[in-house]
PDB file of C-alpha atoms in Angstrom:
ATOM      1  CA  MET A   1     191.598 141.285 -55.979  1.00 63.00           C
ATOM      2  CA  ILE A   2     187.945 141.713 -54.978  1.00 74.00           C
ATOM      3  CA  PHE A   3     187.159 142.643 -51.381  1.00 69.00           C
ATOM      4  CA  ARG A   4     183.580 142.672 -50.036  1.00 71.00           C
ATOM      5  CA  TYR A   5     182.165 143.312 -46.578  1.00 66.00           C
ATOM      6  CA  LEU A   6     179.669 140.655 -45.395  1.00 71.00           C
ATOM      7  CA  SER A   7     178.641 141.619 -41.859  1.00 61.00           C
ATOM      8  CA  THR A   8     175.074 142.825 -41.394  1.00 54.00           C
ATOM      9  CA  GLY A   9     174.141 146.377 -40.426  1.00 48.00           C
ATOM     10  CA  ILE A  10     177.670 147.720 -39.820  1.00 44.00           C
ATOM     11  CA  TYR A  11     179.727 149.430 -42.487  1.00 43.00           C
ATOM     12  CA  SER A  12     182.911 150.361 -40.657  1.00 43.00           C
ATOM     13  CA  PHE A  13     185.623 148.225 -39.129  1.00 44.00           C
ATOM     14  CA  LYS A  14     185.444 149.245 -35.485  1.00 46.00           C
ATOM     15  CA  LYS A  15     185.663 145.754 -34.002  1.00 49.00           C
ATOM     16  CA  SER A  16     187.461 142.564 -34.907  1.00 49.00           C
ATOM     17  CA  ASN A  17     184.308 140.468 -35.193  1.00 60.00           C
ATOM     18  CA  HIS A  18     183.383 141.221 -38.788  1.00 74.00           C
ATOM     19  CA  SER A  19     183.078 139.076 -41.871  1.00 81.00           C
ATOM     20  CA  PHE A  20     184.303 139.767 -45.386  1.00 81.00           C
ATOM     21  CA  LEU A  21     185.304 137.881 -48.505  1.00 84.00           C
ATOM     22  CA  ILE A  22     188.390 137.905 -50.692  1.00 83.00           C
ATOM     23  CA  LYS A  23     188.216 136.838 -54.322  1.00 83.00           C
ATOM     24  CA  GLN A  24     190.761 137.013 -57.085  1.00 77.00           C
ATOM     25  CA  ALA A  25     189.505 138.463 -60.328  1.00 71.00           C
ATOM     26  CA  PHE A  26     190.860 135.640 -62.500  1.00 71.00           C
ATOM     27  CA  CYS A  27     189.447 132.626 -60.622  1.00 77.00           C
ATOM     28  CA  LYS A  28     186.100 131.491 -59.182  1.00 82.00           C
ATOM     29  CA  ASP A  29     187.256 130.473 -55.709  1.00 85.00           C
ATOM     30  CA  VAL A  30     186.013 132.632 -52.832  1.00 87.00           C
ATOM     31  CA  LEU A  31     187.702 132.924 -49.436  1.00 88.00           C
ATOM     32  CA  ILE A  32     185.677 134.096 -46.403  1.00 89.00           C
ATOM     33  CA  PHE A  33     187.242 135.674 -43.333  1.00 87.00           C
ATOM     34  CA  ASN A  34     184.969 135.007 -40.317  1.00 87.00           C
ATOM     35  CA  CYS A  35     181.461 133.631 -40.785  1.00 87.00           C
ATOM     36  CA  SER A  36     179.062 135.949 -38.997  1.00 84.00           C
ATOM     37  CA  GLU A  37     175.282 135.694 -38.935  1.00 84.00           C
ATOM     38  CA  GLY A  38     173.857 136.931 -42.231  1.00 82.00           C
ATOM     39  CA  CYS A  39     177.084 136.667 -44.220  1.00 84.00           C
ATOM     40  CA  GLN A  40     175.491 134.000 -46.425  1.00 85.00           C
ATOM     41  CA  ILE A  41     172.651 136.213 -47.649  1.00 85.00           C
ATOM     42  CA  ASN A  42     175.040 139.137 -48.122  1.00 84.00           C
ATOM     43  CA  LEU A  43     177.272 136.882 -50.189  1.00 84.00           C
ATOM     44  CA  LEU A  44     174.351 136.025 -52.483  1.00 85.00           C
ATOM     45  CA  ASN A  45     173.082 139.607 -52.674  1.00 85.00           C
ATOM     46  CA  GLN A  46     176.466 140.747 -53.960  1.00 84.00           C
ATOM     47  CA  GLY A  47     176.355 138.282 -56.846  1.00 85.00           C
ATOM     48  CA  PHE A  48     178.648 135.544 -55.545  1.00 87.00           C
ATOM     49  CA  LYS A  49     177.831 131.824 -55.566  1.00 87.00           C
ATOM     50  CA  ILE A  50     178.273 130.035 -52.252  1.00 88.00           C
ATOM     51  CA  ASN A  51     179.303 126.883 -54.091  1.00 89.00           C
ATOM     52  CA  ASN A  52     182.482 128.704 -55.166  1.00 89.00           C
ATOM     53  CA  LEU A  53     183.497 129.009 -51.522  1.00 90.00           C
ATOM     54  CA  SER A  54     186.765 127.129 -51.047  1.00 90.00           C
ATOM     55  CA  LYS A  55     188.141 128.270 -47.675  1.00 92.00           C
ATOM     56  CA  ILE A  56     186.902 129.847 -44.440  1.00 92.00           C
ATOM     57  CA  ILE A  57     189.288 131.543 -42.003  1.00 89.00           C
ATOM     58  CA  VAL A  58     188.097 132.301 -38.465  1.00 88.00           C
ATOM     59  CA  ALA A  59     190.142 134.754 -36.388  1.00 83.00           C
ATOM     60  CA  ASP A  60     188.818 133.604 -32.993  1.00 81.00           C
ATOM     61  CA  LEU A  61     185.886 131.755 -31.431  1.00 82.00           C
ATOM     62  CA  HIS A  62     183.799 134.835 -30.694  1.00 82.00           C
ATOM     63  CA  ILE A  63     180.133 134.055 -31.338  1.00 83.00           C
ATOM     64  CA  ASN A  64     179.962 136.771 -34.009  1.00 82.00           C
ATOM     65  CA  ASN A  65     182.667 134.971 -35.978  1.00 84.00           C
ATOM     66  CA  ILE A  66     181.049 131.517 -36.064  1.00 87.00           C
ATOM     67  CA  SER A  67     177.313 132.203 -35.668  1.00 87.00           C
ATOM     68  CA  GLY A  68     176.693 131.777 -39.392  1.00 88.00           C
ATOM     69  CA  LEU A  69     178.984 128.791 -39.907  1.00 89.00           C
ATOM     70  CA  LEU A  70     176.520 125.930 -39.380  1.00 89.00           C
ATOM     71  CA  GLY A  71     173.892 127.600 -41.551  1.00 89.00           C
ATOM     72  CA  LEU A  72     176.390 128.109 -44.355  1.00 90.00           C
ATOM     73  CA  LEU A  73     177.597 124.506 -44.179  1.00 90.00           C
ATOM     74  CA  SER A  74     173.998 123.264 -44.271  1.00 90.00           C
ATOM     75  CA  SER A  75     173.191 125.444 -47.286  1.00 91.00           C
ATOM     76  CA  LEU A  76     176.187 124.040 -49.145  1.00 91.00           C
ATOM     77  CA  ASN A  77     174.852 120.562 -48.476  1.00 90.00           C
ATOM     78  CA  LEU A  78     171.344 121.486 -49.678  1.00 89.00           C
ATOM     79  CA  ILE A  79     172.614 122.754 -53.043  1.00 90.00           C
ATOM     80  CA  GLY A  80     174.382 119.427 -53.616  1.00 90.00           C
ATOM     81  CA  ARG A  81     177.969 120.412 -53.021  1.00 90.00           C
ATOM     82  CA  THR A  82     180.489 117.589 -53.361  1.00 90.00           C
ATOM     83  CA  LYS A  83     183.761 119.542 -53.399  1.00 91.00           C
ATOM     84  CA  SER A  84     185.646 119.574 -50.100  1.00 92.00           C
ATOM     85  CA  LEU A  85     185.804 122.676 -47.893  1.00 92.00           C
ATOM     86  CA  HIS A  86     188.751 123.849 -45.768  1.00 93.00           C
ATOM     87  CA  ILE A  87     188.240 125.751 -42.504  1.00 92.00           C
ATOM     88  CA  TYR A  88     191.150 127.434 -40.688  1.00 91.00           C
ATOM     89  CA  ILE A  89     190.528 128.208 -37.027  1.00 87.00           C
ATOM     90  CA  PRO A  90     192.528 128.745 -33.779  1.00 84.00           C
ATOM     91  CA  CYS A  91     191.410 125.377 -32.362  1.00 81.00           C
ATOM     92  CA  ASP A  92     189.707 122.256 -33.640  1.00 74.00           C
ATOM     93  CA  LEU A  93     186.028 123.003 -34.309  1.00 80.00           C
ATOM     94  CA  LYS A  94     185.051 119.529 -35.458  1.00 81.00           C
ATOM     95  CA  TYR A  95     183.232 118.722 -32.200  1.00 84.00           C
ATOM     96  CA  TYR A  96     181.147 121.906 -32.484  1.00 84.00           C
ATOM     97  CA  VAL A  97     180.150 121.094 -36.071  1.00 86.00           C
ATOM     98  CA  ASP A  98     179.364 117.468 -35.185  1.00 86.00           C
ATOM     99  CA  LEU A  99     177.037 118.635 -32.407  1.00 86.00           C
ATOM    100  CA  GLY A 100     175.278 120.947 -34.846  1.00 85.00           C
ATOM    101  CA  LYS A 101     174.825 118.109 -37.331  1.00 84.00           C
ATOM    102  CA  LYS A 102     173.499 115.840 -34.592  1.00 85.00           C
ATOM    103  CA  TYR A 103     171.043 118.474 -33.347  1.00 85.00           C
ATOM    104  CA  SER A 104     169.714 119.193 -36.852  1.00 82.00           C
ATOM    105  CA  HIS A 105     169.700 115.504 -37.886  1.00 81.00           C
ATOM    106  CA  THR A 106     171.737 116.114 -41.014  1.00 82.00           C
ATOM    107  CA  ASN A 107     174.933 114.944 -42.668  1.00 85.00           C
ATOM    108  CA  PHE A 108     177.116 116.656 -45.226  1.00 88.00           C
ATOM    109  CA  ASN A 109     177.725 115.107 -48.642  1.00 88.00           C
ATOM    110  CA  TYR A 110     181.096 116.811 -48.832  1.00 90.00           C
ATOM    111  CA  VAL A 111     184.228 116.612 -46.707  1.00 91.00           C
ATOM    112  CA  VAL A 112     185.092 119.435 -44.289  1.00 90.00           C
ATOM    113  CA  TYR A 113     188.762 119.740 -43.323  1.00 91.00           C
ATOM    114  CA  PHE A 114     189.671 121.642 -40.148  1.00 90.00           C
ATOM    115  CA  HIS A 115     193.114 123.240 -39.908  1.00 90.00           C
ATOM    116  CA  VAL A 116     194.413 124.713 -36.656  1.00 88.00           C
ATOM    117  CA  LEU A 117     196.046 128.108 -37.168  1.00 87.00           C
ATOM    118  CA  LYS A 118     199.761 128.351 -36.507  1.00 86.00           C
ATOM    119  CA  THR A 119     202.472 130.897 -37.176  1.00 87.00           C
ATOM    120  CA  GLY A 120     203.729 130.832 -40.738  1.00 88.00           C
ATOM    121  CA  LEU A 121     202.348 129.929 -44.132  1.00 90.00           C
ATOM    122  CA  ILE A 122     198.918 128.284 -43.842  1.00 88.00           C
ATOM    123  CA  ILE A 123     197.670 128.430 -47.449  1.00 88.00           C
ATOM    124  CA  ASN A 124     200.048 128.024 -50.370  1.00 88.00           C
ATOM    125  CA  SER A 125     198.175 128.325 -53.647  1.00 83.00           C
ATOM    126  CA  SER A 126     199.496 128.798 -57.154  1.00 77.00           C
ATOM    127  CA  SER A 127     198.039 132.315 -57.257  1.00 78.00           C
ATOM    128  CA  TYR A 128     198.151 133.511 -53.628  1.00 82.00           C
ATOM    129  CA  ARG A 129     199.582 132.837 -50.177  1.00 86.00           C
ATOM    130  CA  PHE A 130     198.059 133.344 -46.750  1.00 86.00           C
ATOM    131  CA  TYR A 131     200.226 133.855 -43.658  1.00 86.00           C
ATOM    132  CA  THR A 132     199.291 134.120 -40.006  1.00 87.00           C
ATOM    133  CA  PHE A 133     201.282 135.326 -36.988  1.00 83.00           C
ATOM    134  CA  PHE A 134     200.371 135.046 -33.325  1.00 79.00           C
ATOM    135  CA  TYR A 135     200.939 138.142 -31.194  1.00 71.00           C
ATOM    136  CA  LYS A 136     199.477 139.079 -27.793  1.00 69.00           C
ATOM    137  CA  ARG A 137     196.758 136.400 -27.770  1.00 71.00           C
ATOM    138  CA  SER A 138     195.495 137.278 -31.230  1.00 74.00           C
ATOM    139  CA  TYR A 139     196.358 136.481 -34.818  1.00 79.00           C
ATOM    140  CA  VAL A 140     197.693 138.749 -37.535  1.00 79.00           C
ATOM    141  CA  PHE A 141     196.864 137.747 -41.113  1.00 83.00           C
ATOM    142  CA  VAL A 142     198.615 138.597 -44.367  1.00 83.00           C
ATOM    143  CA  PHE A 143     197.086 137.735 -47.742  1.00 82.00           C
ATOM    144  CA  MET A 144     199.478 138.013 -50.690  1.00 81.00           C
ATOM    145  CA  GLN A 145     198.276 137.751 -54.268  1.00 78.00           C
ATOM    146  CA  LEU A 146     201.165 136.726 -56.499  1.00 75.00           C
ATOM    147  CA  GLU A 147     202.011 138.440 -59.753  1.00 72.00           C
ATOM    148  CA  LYS A 148     200.238 136.883 -62.726  1.00 71.00           C
ATOM    149  CA  TYR A 149     201.793 136.878 -66.175  1.00 69.00           C
ATOM    150  CA  GLY A 150     199.707 138.348 -68.978  1.00 72.00           C
ATOM    151  CA  THR A 151     198.140 136.324 -71.786  1.00 76.00           C
ATOM    152  CA  PHE A 152     200.494 135.417 -74.607  1.00 76.00           C
ATOM    153  CA  PHE A 153     199.354 136.430 -78.117  1.00 80.00           C
ATOM    154  CA  PHE A 154     199.719 133.158 -80.027  1.00 78.00           C
ATOM    155  CA  ASN A 155     198.244 134.570 -83.242  1.00 81.00           C
ATOM    156  CA  ILE A 156     200.814 137.351 -83.422  1.00 79.00           C
ATOM    157  CA  ALA A 157     203.605 134.872 -82.718  1.00 80.00           C
ATOM    158  CA  ARG A 158     202.457 132.597 -85.543  1.00 79.00           C
ATOM    159  CA  LYS A 159     202.194 135.522 -87.961  1.00 79.00           C
ATOM    160  CA  ASN A 160     205.843 136.266 -87.202  1.00 74.00           C
ATOM    161  CA  TYR A 161     206.742 132.635 -88.016  1.00 76.00           C
ATOM    162  CA  LEU A 162     207.625 131.728 -84.425  1.00 79.00           C
ATOM    163  CA  ASN A 163     207.262 127.999 -83.854  1.00 79.00           C
ATOM    164  CA  ALA A 164     205.648 126.763 -80.648  1.00 78.00           C
ATOM    165  CA  GLY A 165     208.138 125.621 -78.038  1.00 79.00           C
ATOM    166  CA  PRO A 166     210.148 126.766 -75.007  1.00 83.00           C
ATOM    167  CA  LEU A 167     210.599 130.146 -76.707  1.00 79.00           C
ATOM    168  CA  TYR A 168     206.936 130.939 -76.060  1.00 80.00           C
ATOM    169  CA  GLY A 169     207.432 130.553 -72.316  1.00 78.00           C
ATOM    170  CA  LYS A 170     210.397 132.930 -72.291  1.00 81.00           C
ATOM    171  CA  LEU A 171     208.542 135.510 -74.350  1.00 80.00           C
ATOM    172  CA  LYS A 172     205.524 135.277 -72.034  1.00 76.00           C
ATOM    173  CA  GLU A 173     207.798 136.101 -69.101  1.00 76.00           C
ATOM    174  CA  GLY A 174     208.866 139.281 -70.913  1.00 75.00           C
ATOM    175  CA  HIS A 175     212.329 138.237 -72.070  1.00 81.00           C
ATOM    176  CA  SER A 176     213.882 139.834 -75.157  1.00 85.00           C
ATOM    177  CA  PHE A 177     216.119 138.143 -77.734  1.00 83.00           C
ATOM    178  CA  LEU A 178     218.758 139.708 -79.996  1.00 84.00           C
ATOM    179  CA  PHE A 179     219.331 137.961 -83.331  1.00 80.00           C
ATOM    180  CA  SER A 180     222.560 137.946 -85.314  1.00 81.00           C
ATOM    181  CA  ASP A 181     221.154 140.420 -87.848  1.00 82.00           C
ATOM    182  CA  GLY A 182     220.396 142.928 -85.085  1.00 81.00           C
ATOM    183  CA  PHE A 183     216.658 142.234 -84.890  1.00 81.00           C
ATOM    184  CA  VAL A 184     215.265 142.444 -81.343  1.00 84.00           C
ATOM    185  CA  LEU A 185     212.369 140.185 -80.393  1.00 81.00           C
ATOM    186  CA  ASP A 186     210.637 141.867 -77.443  1.00 82.00           C
ATOM    187  CA  GLY A 187     208.451 139.555 -75.364  1.00 78.00           C
ATOM    188  CA  THR A 188     206.531 142.446 -73.789  1.00 77.00           C
ATOM    189  CA  LYS A 189     204.993 143.243 -77.193  1.00 78.00           C
ATOM    190  CA  LEU A 190     203.656 139.706 -77.509  1.00 79.00           C
ATOM    191  CA  THR A 191     202.080 139.541 -74.053  1.00 80.00           C
ATOM    192  CA  GLN A 192     199.371 141.414 -72.207  1.00 75.00           C
ATOM    193  CA  LYS A 193     200.380 143.514 -69.245  1.00 73.00           C
ATOM    194  CA  ASN A 194     201.165 141.489 -66.123  1.00 66.00           C
ATOM    195  CA  LEU A 195     198.738 141.632 -63.213  1.00 65.00           C
ATOM    196  CA  VAL A 196     200.677 143.149 -60.326  1.00 66.00           C
ATOM    197  CA  GLY A 197     200.549 141.304 -57.008  1.00 66.00           C
ATOM    198  CA  GLN A 198     198.674 142.744 -54.041  1.00 69.00           C
ATOM    199  CA  GLN A 199     198.906 142.380 -50.292  1.00 68.00           C
ATOM    200  CA  LEU A 200     196.100 142.582 -47.746  1.00 69.00           C
ATOM    201  CA  SER A 201     197.165 142.758 -44.100  1.00 68.00           C
ATOM    202  CA  ILE A 202     194.703 142.304 -41.243  1.00 68.00           C
ATOM    203  CA  PHE A 203     195.966 143.585 -37.892  1.00 58.00           C
ATOM    204  CA  LYS A 204     194.525 143.854 -34.403  1.00 55.00           C
ATOM    205  CA  SER A 205     197.494 145.761 -33.043  1.00 46.00           C
ATOM    206  CA  PHE A 206     199.549 148.812 -34.023  1.00 45.00           C
ATOM    207  CA  PHE A 207     202.729 146.900 -33.196  1.00 44.00           C
ATOM    208  CA  TYR A 208     203.353 145.888 -36.820  1.00 44.00           C
ATOM    209  CA  TYR A 209     202.798 149.323 -38.376  1.00 49.00           C
ATOM    210  CA  ARG A 210     206.424 150.282 -39.020  1.00 53.00           C
ATOM    211  CA  HIS A 211     207.598 146.763 -39.809  1.00 52.00           C
ATOM    212  CA  TYR A 212     204.791 146.391 -42.333  1.00 49.00           C
ATOM    213  CA  PHE A 213     205.520 149.552 -44.312  1.00 49.00           C
ATOM    214  CA  GLU A 214     209.280 149.012 -44.362  1.00 51.00           C
ATOM    215  CA  ASN A 215     209.114 145.456 -45.689  1.00 51.00           C
ATOM    216  CA  SER A 216     206.152 145.478 -48.035  1.00 48.00           C
ATOM    217  CA  LEU A 217     207.182 144.767 -51.637  1.00 42.00           C
ATOM    218  CA  PHE A 218     203.667 144.599 -53.071  1.00 41.00           C
ATOM    219  CA  PHE A 219     200.892 147.071 -53.648  1.00 39.00           C
ATOM    220  CA  SER A 220     199.379 146.943 -50.187  1.00 43.00           C
ATOM    221  CA  PHE A 221     196.066 147.429 -48.481  1.00 46.00           C
ATOM    222  CA  LEU A 222     196.096 147.779 -44.708  1.00 46.00           C
ATOM    223  CA  LEU A 223     193.153 146.802 -42.557  1.00 46.00           C
ATOM    224  CA  ILE A 224     193.244 147.496 -38.821  1.00 42.00           C
ATOM    225  CA  LEU A 225     190.568 145.616 -36.915  1.00 47.00           C
TER     226      LEU A 225
END
């Protein structure tokens, strides 16, 4: 999991109104948490393409969290984006974006979906999950990257006269098979090492400290805003 800080001029998390991105190493999609002024140029300076942006999550409607949103949406339109974009926010922001489009006399060539944050699972992807919890007038976020199975070595399997079929799937998952002659077929030797899942938790309160450490089953990274 790749984590980059996008806010301008500040390099420590002392307030909750900061912007950063989350990207998984094995896919192109980029997720941005808060969209502060200048996050777009910082995104480009760090070697990421804004067209790979798939989701934006806004913690609250503080001006520092949405000041760069309209500029980013306009830039996506200028580069010819056609893929839809999903924005997760505490309340519907469609009216705010429509006013910005009206003021700048522009329209987007892509669809923007607005999702209102609520307690529970908000993003369920094949490779990660994003949860949010509401506590004391603020949201707590948990990003969980799921375990990814390693690449299966097809060439080695063919050299050992293993025919393609359901057996490949079992071997990729690391299962072992014992043959009648005592030969053991170990799936871990035919597959690259699995990518262990990770968890990124974003808190605004110390209330969840103990609960977090006692129940975390993944390699974890804790971020207190």
